[in-house]
Short mmCIF file of C-alpha atoms in Angstrom, two decimals:
data_model
loop_
_atom_site.label_atom_id
_atom_site.label_comp_id
_atom_site.label_asym_id
_atom_site.label_seq_id
_atom_site.Cartn_x
_atom_site.Cartn_y
_atom_site.Cartn_z
CA MET A 1 0.03 0.00 -0.01
CA ARG A 2 1.32 3.46 -0.97
CA GLU A 3 2.12 5.75 2.00
CA ILE A 4 1.06 9.29 1.36
CA VAL A 5 2.18 11.81 4.08
CA ILE A 6 0.75 15.28 4.38
CA VAL A 7 2.77 17.76 6.39
CA GLY A 8 0.41 20.29 7.86
CA GLY A 9 -3.40 20.24 8.29
CA GLY A 10 -4.20 23.79 7.34
CA TYR A 11 -6.37 24.78 4.32
CA ALA A 12 -4.31 23.09 1.62
CA GLY A 13 -3.50 20.03 3.72
CA PHE A 14 -6.98 19.55 4.99
CA TYR A 15 -8.65 19.77 1.57
CA ALA A 16 -5.91 17.51 0.01
CA ALA A 17 -6.55 14.83 2.57
CA TRP A 18 -10.31 15.23 2.37
CA GLY A 19 -10.23 14.86 -1.42
CA LEU A 20 -7.88 11.90 -1.32
CA GLU A 21 -10.17 10.02 1.08
CA LYS A 22 -13.08 10.48 -1.28
CA ARG A 23 -11.10 9.45 -4.45
CA LEU A 24 -8.77 6.67 -3.28
CA GLY A 25 -9.84 3.14 -2.37
CA THR A 26 -8.84 1.71 0.98
CA ALA A 27 -6.27 -0.68 -0.79
CA GLU A 28 -4.74 2.04 -2.90
CA ALA A 29 -3.05 4.17 -0.28
CA ARG A 30 -2.83 5.12 3.35
CA ILE A 31 -3.09 8.77 4.12
CA THR A 32 -1.23 10.29 7.11
CA VAL A 33 -1.64 13.89 8.30
CA VAL A 34 0.91 15.33 10.64
CA ASP A 35 -0.01 18.55 12.55
CA PRO A 36 0.43 19.69 16.14
CA ARG A 37 -3.19 20.90 16.29
CA PRO A 38 -6.17 18.60 15.95
CA TYR A 39 -8.08 21.03 13.82
CA MET A 40 -7.94 23.24 10.75
CA THR A 41 -8.19 26.94 11.61
CA TYR A 42 -10.52 28.99 9.31
CA GLN A 43 -8.36 32.03 9.60
CA PRO A 44 -10.84 34.59 7.92
CA PHE A 45 -13.02 34.06 11.03
CA LEU A 46 -10.30 35.04 13.45
CA PRO A 47 -11.09 38.78 13.40
CA GLU A 48 -14.65 37.99 14.14
CA VAL A 49 -13.61 35.64 16.98
CA THR A 50 -11.73 38.66 18.57
CA ALA A 51 -14.95 40.58 18.39
CA GLY A 52 -17.12 37.75 19.67
CA SER A 53 -19.14 37.57 16.45
CA VAL A 54 -18.05 33.99 15.92
CA GLU A 55 -17.44 31.40 18.57
CA ALA A 56 -13.84 30.20 18.88
CA ARG A 57 -14.75 26.56 18.33
CA HIS A 58 -16.71 27.48 15.14
CA ALA A 59 -13.52 28.78 13.48
CA ALA A 60 -11.75 25.46 14.06
CA VAL A 61 -12.70 22.46 11.82
CA SER A 62 -12.02 19.13 13.58
CA LEU A 63 -9.61 16.96 11.57
CA ARG A 64 -10.83 13.66 13.17
CA ARG A 65 -14.47 14.49 12.53
CA HIS A 66 -13.97 14.92 8.74
CA LEU A 67 -11.00 12.82 8.00
CA ARG A 68 -12.48 9.39 8.86
CA ARG A 69 -9.80 7.26 7.06
CA ALA A 70 -6.64 9.24 7.46
CA ARG A 71 -4.12 8.48 10.16
CA LEU A 72 -3.71 11.69 12.24
CA ILE A 73 -0.47 12.30 14.12
CA ALA A 74 -0.45 15.09 16.70
CA GLY A 75 3.11 16.26 16.30
CA THR A 76 5.40 18.61 14.45
CA VAL A 77 7.61 17.68 11.46
CA THR A 78 11.13 18.89 12.34
CA ALA A 79 12.96 17.57 9.21
CA ILE A 80 12.21 16.33 5.67
CA ARG A 81 14.71 14.09 3.90
CA HIS A 82 13.20 13.28 0.65
CA ALA A 83 16.32 11.55 -0.70
CA ASP A 84 15.49 8.86 1.93
CA ARG A 85 11.71 9.30 1.81
CA THR A 86 11.60 10.01 5.53
CA ILE A 87 10.43 12.84 7.80
CA THR A 88 11.23 13.29 11.53
CA VAL A 89 8.21 13.79 13.79
CA ARG A 90 8.26 15.36 17.26
CA PRO A 91 5.09 14.20 19.05
CA ALA A 92 3.39 16.13 21.73
CA ASN A 93 4.72 13.60 24.19
CA GLY A 94 7.67 11.19 23.71
CA ALA A 95 10.79 11.14 21.71
CA ASP A 96 11.32 12.12 18.04
CA TYR A 97 10.92 9.34 15.56
CA GLU A 98 11.16 8.74 11.75
CA LEU A 99 8.30 8.12 9.54
CA ARG A 100 8.75 6.74 5.94
CA TYR A 101 6.59 7.62 3.05
CA ASP A 102 6.21 7.04 -0.71
CA THR A 103 4.65 10.42 -1.56
CA ILE A 104 4.92 13.60 0.39
CA VAL A 105 2.64 16.63 0.39
CA VAL A 106 4.09 19.70 1.99
CA THR A 107 1.37 22.08 3.16
CA ALA A 108 3.00 23.25 6.47
CA GLY A 109 1.92 26.91 6.07
CA ALA A 110 3.89 30.10 6.83
CA VAL A 111 4.74 31.41 10.23
CA THR A 112 4.40 34.88 11.64
CA ARG A 113 7.22 37.23 10.60
CA THR A 114 9.01 38.84 13.56
CA PHE A 115 11.91 41.25 14.01
CA PRO A 116 14.47 41.82 16.86
CA ILE A 117 12.48 44.65 18.36
CA PRO A 118 12.93 45.20 22.13
CA GLY A 119 9.93 43.91 24.06
CA LEU A 120 8.30 42.26 21.03
CA ALA A 121 8.49 38.66 22.36
CA GLN A 122 7.36 39.63 25.84
CA HIS A 123 4.41 41.97 25.02
CA ALA A 124 2.99 41.19 21.64
CA ILE A 125 0.46 38.66 20.57
CA GLY A 126 -0.21 37.27 17.06
CA LEU A 127 -3.37 36.62 15.20
CA LYS A 128 -2.84 33.45 13.42
CA HIS A 129 -4.45 30.89 15.65
CA VAL A 130 -7.78 30.52 17.51
CA GLU A 131 -6.11 30.71 20.90
CA GLU A 132 -4.59 34.01 20.08
CA ALA A 133 -7.87 35.49 18.92
CA VAL A 134 -9.62 34.43 22.09
CA ALA A 135 -6.81 35.81 24.18
CA ILE A 136 -6.98 39.16 22.33
CA ARG A 137 -10.77 39.45 22.99
CA ASP A 138 -10.36 38.59 26.65
CA ARG A 139 -7.49 40.88 27.29
CA LEU A 140 -9.54 43.80 25.97
CA MET A 141 -12.52 42.99 28.11
CA THR A 142 -10.39 42.46 31.16
CA ALA A 143 -8.72 45.81 30.51
CA PHE A 144 -12.20 47.51 30.41
CA ASP A 145 -13.11 45.89 33.73
CA GLN A 146 -9.89 47.15 35.32
CA ALA A 147 -9.96 50.66 33.82
CA ALA A 148 -13.52 51.23 34.90
CA PHE A 149 -12.52 51.50 38.53
CA LEU A 150 -9.37 53.48 38.08
CA PRO A 151 -9.28 57.28 38.31
CA PRO A 152 -8.27 59.08 35.09
CA GLY A 153 -4.54 58.90 34.56
CA ALA A 154 -1.66 57.04 33.02
CA GLU A 155 -2.65 53.53 34.06
CA ARG A 156 -6.28 54.00 32.79
CA ARG A 157 -4.95 55.36 29.48
CA ARG A 158 -2.57 52.40 29.12
CA LEU A 159 -5.39 49.94 29.74
CA LEU A 160 -7.53 51.45 27.02
CA THR A 161 -4.85 51.67 24.41
CA VAL A 162 -4.65 48.97 21.70
CA THR A 163 -1.91 48.77 19.06
CA PHE A 164 -1.97 46.67 15.92
CA VAL A 165 1.22 46.36 13.89
CA GLY A 166 0.67 45.43 10.17
CA GLY A 167 -1.75 46.76 7.69
CA GLY A 168 -2.51 43.62 5.63
CA PHE A 169 -5.90 41.88 5.65
CA SER A 170 -5.36 40.15 8.98
CA GLY A 171 -4.27 43.31 10.76
CA VAL A 172 -6.86 45.65 9.35
CA GLU A 173 -9.77 43.29 9.82
CA GLY A 174 -8.69 42.43 13.35
CA PHE A 175 -8.23 46.04 14.11
CA GLY A 176 -11.63 47.02 12.73
CA GLU A 177 -13.43 44.27 14.59
CA LEU A 178 -11.82 44.98 17.83
CA LEU A 179 -12.49 48.70 17.53
CA SER A 180 -16.11 47.81 16.81
CA LEU A 181 -16.31 45.60 19.98
CA ALA A 182 -14.65 48.29 22.18
CA THR A 183 -17.05 50.94 20.94
CA ALA A 184 -19.98 48.67 21.63
CA MET A 185 -18.72 47.87 25.13
CA LEU A 186 -18.72 51.56 26.16
CA LYS A 187 -22.55 51.28 26.64
CA SER A 188 -21.98 48.78 29.42
CA TYR A 189 -19.32 50.94 31.09
CA PRO A 190 -20.70 54.42 32.02
CA GLU A 191 -17.43 55.19 33.81
CA LEU A 192 -15.58 55.21 30.49
CA SER A 193 -15.98 57.47 27.43
CA SER A 194 -15.09 57.13 23.79
CA ASP A 195 -12.48 59.88 24.10
CA GLU A 196 -10.47 57.57 26.36
CA LEU A 197 -10.12 54.78 23.82
CA SER A 198 -6.88 54.88 21.88
CA PHE A 199 -6.54 52.53 18.97
CA HIS A 200 -3.30 52.56 16.83
CA LEU A 201 -2.63 50.81 13.57
CA VAL A 202 1.00 50.92 12.49
CA GLU A 203 2.04 50.10 8.95
CA ALA A 204 5.61 50.40 7.61
CA ARG A 205 4.38 51.04 4.01
CA GLY A 206 2.49 54.09 2.69
CA ARG A 207 -0.89 52.30 2.41
CA ILE A 208 -2.79 49.46 3.93
CA LEU A 209 -4.56 46.49 2.34
CA PRO A 210 -2.17 46.09 -0.65
CA GLU A 211 -4.67 43.68 -2.29
CA VAL A 212 -7.09 46.58 -2.94
CA GLY A 213 -6.59 49.71 -5.06
CA ASP A 214 -5.07 52.95 -3.80
CA LYS A 215 -8.38 54.76 -3.58
CA PRO A 216 -10.31 51.99 -1.66
CA GLY A 217 -7.24 51.62 0.68
CA ALA A 218 -7.32 55.36 1.40
CA TRP A 219 -11.07 55.15 1.95
CA VAL A 220 -10.50 52.47 4.64
CA VAL A 221 -7.98 54.71 6.43
CA ARG A 222 -10.37 57.56 6.46
CA SER A 223 -13.16 55.29 7.66
CA LEU A 224 -11.12 54.11 10.51
CA GLU A 225 -9.98 57.57 11.50
CA ARG A 226 -13.58 58.83 11.53
CA ARG A 227 -14.21 56.13 14.22
CA GLY A 228 -11.47 57.59 16.37
CA ALA A 229 -8.55 55.37 15.28
CA HIS A 230 -5.00 56.48 14.68
CA VAL A 231 -3.49 55.12 11.48
CA HIS A 232 0.33 55.56 11.22
CA LEU A 233 1.56 54.97 7.70
CA ASN A 234 5.20 54.88 6.72
CA THR A 235 5.91 54.09 10.39
CA GLN A 236 7.88 51.33 12.16
CA ILE A 237 7.98 50.19 15.73
CA HIS A 238 11.31 50.88 17.34
CA SER A 239 10.62 49.47 20.77
CA LEU A 240 7.93 47.66 22.84
CA ALA A 241 10.07 47.36 26.07
CA ASP A 242 7.76 47.30 29.13
CA GLY A 243 4.73 47.75 26.94
CA HIS A 244 5.90 51.32 26.11
CA VAL A 245 5.49 51.71 22.25
CA VAL A 246 8.07 53.87 20.54
CA LEU A 247 7.34 54.67 16.88
CA SER A 248 9.72 55.80 14.10
CA ASN A 249 7.77 58.98 13.68
CA GLY A 250 8.60 60.12 17.24
CA GLU A 251 5.39 59.17 18.97
CA GLU A 252 5.51 57.25 22.18
CA PHE A 253 2.64 55.78 24.34
CA ASP A 254 1.92 52.93 26.75
CA SER A 255 -0.30 50.13 25.34
CA ALA A 256 -1.74 47.28 27.32
CA LEU A 257 -2.47 45.21 24.19
CA VAL A 258 -0.14 44.89 21.24
CA VAL A 259 -1.20 42.58 18.27
CA TRP A 260 1.51 41.71 15.80
CA THR A 261 0.20 41.02 12.22
CA ALA A 262 3.21 42.20 10.18
CA GLY A 263 3.19 39.51 7.54
CA ASN A 264 4.40 35.92 7.12
CA ALA A 265 7.76 34.19 6.93
CA SER A 266 8.66 30.86 5.39
CA ASN A 267 8.27 27.87 7.51
CA PRO A 268 11.51 27.04 9.31
CA VAL A 269 11.16 23.29 8.48
CA VAL A 270 10.89 24.04 4.75
CA HIS A 271 13.55 26.73 4.82
CA ASN A 272 16.17 25.17 7.01
CA HIS A 273 15.48 21.43 7.56
CA SER A 274 14.50 20.04 4.18
CA ASP A 275 16.40 18.82 1.11
CA LEU A 276 13.59 19.96 -1.19
CA PRO A 277 14.39 22.91 -3.39
CA ILE A 278 13.47 26.45 -2.27
CA ASP A 279 13.70 29.88 -3.76
CA GLU A 280 15.28 33.01 -2.44
CA ARG A 281 12.39 33.65 -0.12
CA GLY A 282 12.66 30.20 1.47
CA LEU A 283 9.42 28.91 -0.35
CA LEU A 284 9.37 25.53 -2.04
CA VAL A 285 9.87 25.66 -5.82
CA VAL A 286 6.67 24.38 -7.32
CA ARG A 287 5.49 23.70 -10.85
CA PRO A 288 2.14 24.91 -12.07
CA ASP A 289 0.70 21.40 -11.48
CA LEU A 290 1.82 21.61 -7.84
CA ARG A 291 4.66 19.06 -8.06
CA VAL A 292 7.85 20.21 -6.43
CA GLY A 293 10.63 21.19 -8.91
CA THR A 294 10.84 23.08 -12.23
CA ASP A 295 9.85 22.18 -15.74
CA SER A 296 13.36 20.86 -16.38
CA GLU A 297 14.08 19.20 -12.94
CA LEU A 298 11.06 17.44 -11.47
CA VAL A 299 11.24 16.08 -7.84
CA ALA A 300 9.50 12.76 -8.02
CA ASP A 301 6.74 12.02 -5.40
CA ALA A 302 6.82 15.47 -3.86
CA TRP A 303 3.88 17.94 -3.90
CA ALA A 304 3.39 21.28 -2.20
CA ALA A 305 0.75 24.05 -1.94
CA GLY A 306 -0.36 26.83 0.28
CA ASP A 307 1.62 29.59 2.02
CA ASP A 308 5.06 27.80 1.98
CA ALA A 309 4.97 27.10 -1.83
CA ALA A 310 5.85 29.39 -4.64
CA VAL A 311 3.03 28.36 -7.01
CA PRO A 312 3.16 30.07 -10.43
CA ASP A 313 0.22 32.34 -11.04
CA LEU A 314 -0.91 31.42 -14.54
CA ALA A 315 -3.84 33.83 -14.36
CA SER A 316 -1.47 36.87 -13.85
CA THR A 317 -0.23 39.00 -16.66
CA VAL A 318 2.93 39.66 -14.67
CA PRO A 319 5.83 37.37 -15.90
CA GLY A 320 7.07 35.23 -13.11
CA ALA A 321 4.21 36.09 -10.71
CA HIS A 322 3.24 33.60 -7.88
CA THR A 323 -0.10 33.17 -6.19
CA VAL A 324 -0.61 35.32 -3.15
CA PRO A 325 -0.83 33.49 0.23
CA ASN A 326 -4.46 33.62 0.98
CA ALA A 327 -7.30 31.26 1.79
CA GLN A 328 -8.86 31.49 -1.62
CA HIS A 329 -5.82 29.97 -3.26
CA ALA A 330 -4.97 27.46 -0.58
CA VAL A 331 -8.44 25.85 -0.60
CA ARG A 332 -8.39 25.53 -4.38
CA GLN A 333 -4.88 24.23 -4.48
CA GLY A 334 -5.66 21.67 -1.84
CA ARG A 335 -8.55 20.38 -3.89
CA LEU A 336 -6.38 20.21 -7.04
CA LEU A 337 -3.68 18.45 -5.13
CA ALA A 338 -5.98 15.52 -4.32
CA LYS A 339 -7.10 15.28 -7.92
CA ASN A 340 -3.58 15.46 -9.35
CA ILE A 341 -2.13 12.89 -6.88
CA VAL A 342 -4.88 10.41 -7.75
CA ALA A 343 -4.27 11.02 -11.50
CA ASP A 344 -0.58 10.46 -10.94
CA LEU A 345 -1.12 7.21 -9.12
CA ARG A 346 -3.53 5.91 -11.77
CA GLY A 347 -1.78 7.12 -14.84
CA GLY A 348 -4.22 9.95 -15.53
CA ARG A 349 -3.93 13.50 -16.71
CA ILE A 350 -2.40 15.97 -14.25
CA LYS A 351 -3.75 19.55 -14.49
CA ASN A 352 -2.13 22.94 -13.90
CA TYR A 353 -3.42 25.18 -11.17
CA ARG A 354 -5.07 28.26 -12.60
CA HIS A 355 -7.47 30.54 -10.79
CA SER A 356 -8.56 34.11 -11.41
CA SER A 357 -9.29 36.10 -8.32
CA LEU A 358 -12.89 36.45 -7.37
CA GLY A 359 -12.14 39.75 -5.79
CA VAL A 360 -11.19 40.76 -2.24
CA VAL A 361 -13.54 41.48 0.65
CA ALA A 362 -12.72 42.62 4.19
CA THR A 363 -14.75 43.24 7.29
CA LEU A 364 -13.99 46.51 9.14
CA GLY A 365 -16.29 45.85 12.07
CA LEU A 366 -19.88 45.17 12.59
CA GLY A 367 -21.87 46.47 9.52
CA ARG A 368 -18.77 47.83 7.90
CA GLY A 369 -16.71 46.27 5.09
CA ILE A 370 -15.12 46.79 1.67
CA PHE A 371 -15.17 44.69 -1.49
CA GLN A 372 -13.23 45.11 -4.75
CA TYR A 373 -13.30 43.14 -7.97
CA LYS A 374 -11.22 44.80 -10.70
CA ARG A 375 -12.78 48.23 -10.92
CA ILE A 376 -15.89 47.44 -8.99
CA VAL A 377 -15.62 48.75 -5.41
CA ILE A 378 -18.46 48.21 -2.77
CA LYS A 379 -18.25 49.79 0.64
CA GLY A 380 -20.13 49.76 3.94
CA LEU A 381 -22.98 47.43 4.94
CA PRO A 382 -23.29 45.67 1.44
CA ALA A 383 -19.60 44.83 1.46
CA TRP A 384 -19.95 43.48 5.10
CA LEU A 385 -22.92 41.32 4.16
CA MET A 386 -20.93 40.03 1.11
CA HIS A 387 -18.06 39.19 3.51
CA ARG A 388 -20.30 37.19 5.76
CA GLY A 389 -22.11 35.51 2.89
CA TYR A 390 -18.92 34.39 1.18
CA HIS A 391 -17.19 32.97 4.30
CA VAL A 392 -20.19 31.19 5.61
CA LEU A 393 -20.32 29.38 2.15
CA ALA A 394 -16.57 28.81 2.14
CA VAL A 395 -16.16 27.31 5.66
CA PRO A 396 -16.00 23.52 5.42
CA SER A 397 -19.05 21.35 6.25
CA TRP A 398 -22.67 22.15 6.69
CA GLU A 399 -22.39 21.61 10.41
CA ARG A 400 -19.95 24.54 10.75
CA LYS A 401 -22.03 26.79 8.40
CA ILE A 402 -25.09 26.22 10.53
CA ARG A 403 -23.29 26.86 13.78
CA VAL A 404 -21.92 30.13 12.59
CA LEU A 405 -25.16 31.26 11.09
CA THR A 406 -26.88 30.47 14.42
CA VAL A 407 -24.43 32.66 16.41
CA TRP A 408 -24.86 35.56 13.98
CA LEU A 409 -28.65 35.35 14.09
CA THR A 410 -28.62 35.18 17.92
CA ALA A 411 -26.24 38.20 18.08
CA ALA A 412 -28.56 40.09 15.77
CA VAL A 413 -31.44 39.72 18.20
CA PHE A 414 -29.65 39.82 21.56
CA GLY A 415 -26.47 41.76 20.80
CA ARG A 416 -22.87 40.88 21.57
CA ASP A 417 -22.05 38.52 24.48
CA LEU A 418 -19.75 40.77 26.57
CA VAL A 419 -18.24 38.13 28.89
CA SER A 420 -14.49 37.71 29.42
CA LEU A 421 -13.18 34.22 30.10
CA ALA A 422 -9.49 35.28 30.64
CA SER A 423 -9.31 32.99 33.67
CA VAL A 424 -9.33 29.94 31.45
CA GLN A 425 -5.76 30.84 30.54
CA HIS A 426 -4.88 30.01 34.14
CA PRO A 427 -7.46 27.42 35.13
CA ARG A 428 -5.69 26.31 38.32
CA ASP A 429 -5.45 29.66 40.04
CA ALA A 430 -8.90 29.38 41.87
CA PHE A 431 -8.16 25.73 42.97
CA VAL A 432 -4.66 26.65 44.31
CA THR A 433 -5.80 29.60 46.27
CA SER A 434 -8.84 27.66 47.62
CA GLY A 435 -10.68 30.86 48.46
CA ASP A 436 -7.82 32.47 50.26
CA PRO A 437 -6.75 35.65 48.35
CA GLN A 438 -3.58 35.93 50.55
CA ARG A 439 -2.41 32.45 49.61
CA PRO A 440 0.26 32.69 46.80
CA VAL A 441 -0.34 30.80 43.56
CA GLU A 442 2.38 28.09 43.07
CA SER A 443 4.38 27.93 39.94
CA PRO A 444 3.92 24.89 37.71
CA THR A 445 7.16 23.40 38.99
CA SER A 446 6.78 24.11 42.73
CA GLY A 447 6.11 21.19 45.04
CA ARG A 448 8.14 18.73 42.87
CA ARG A 449 10.88 16.74 44.45
CA ALA A 450 14.40 17.66 43.44
CA ALA A 451 15.97 15.31 41.03
#
């Protein structure tokens, strides 16, 4: 039986495995998916998770529920040696081990790009996973609770200051949704006023949302600023030490919440621990049919797609262009991967990936959005409805679609659910103190015997 190993259970990996299960017989191949998380994150919903418009679990698609035949390994691939047809797997528990394969599909995805900025690792949080989106929401709501009983001053200003770094889709959507949540929360906090909210969006380039045109991008900036936000273009972060934000334009302020969405970097496993060919950006060299290699040098039995693959964009008029790393491409590439791998095993025809963009749509907060398809631009409520309609259709499985729709309809009737569950990040605190507020909380390693 042929062993097919899929590295990564994100968009491309999930859809490739799902498609292979439907097309391959049980005696043709065994499918193995290796990913540290037991679910596929539907990332376009993460901004709405931060705002409480989508439940966290509804933005996560269970791998075990939908991949009934695949072998699922909860672990991280730390090395790929295609010459030997082996990968090294680091499981959640236990020692590393090697796993052999006949065909490999690399869909590990990109990682968040960071820089050696003082305080970044200690104070910033990303927006790439469900856990991060939930933490951002809970931190904002906890900050409101704490600020409401403080007198006006430096500490209250710090708690009500939010900073997003990165003006791409993830950053702008998360910023707009969190600003919408904070504005709505003011109704429940009569002690606070809108003038005390301080939301900052920092972008190193001269514009935000590079996927849309200059005029729509400028409109988004004006829209955010009309809502009280501060948009800093052509600006970089110099320091985040002790939560004190220092910008390249000379501005400084304290910020209790810093969200880092400054783009993606190539996956370290692909870039540093693989013998598969990569380009100057650290992405896998991929042919238009999603096989690893070039037209002149094909790497047999190796396929790749998604954010860590440099897939040629046949629909672009720009010579040498590659598909942009977004969900729209990753989903379709995953589906084509399954079809092409089956065709390769059965001696069928392998097809090239070609997909023209359906346009771009972004949410900017409850009832606000922007959509662009070529020269057609739609703003405001219609674009926001288009955003919700598109993504509820795109999220996998009818079960997830119905759950998301139910939450949206409930919120339309009863409003947002303004409850913070930040304590779930430290679930043992209440148990350890046992009702005595003077009793110190033990560290995870306290009470253990010395070796």
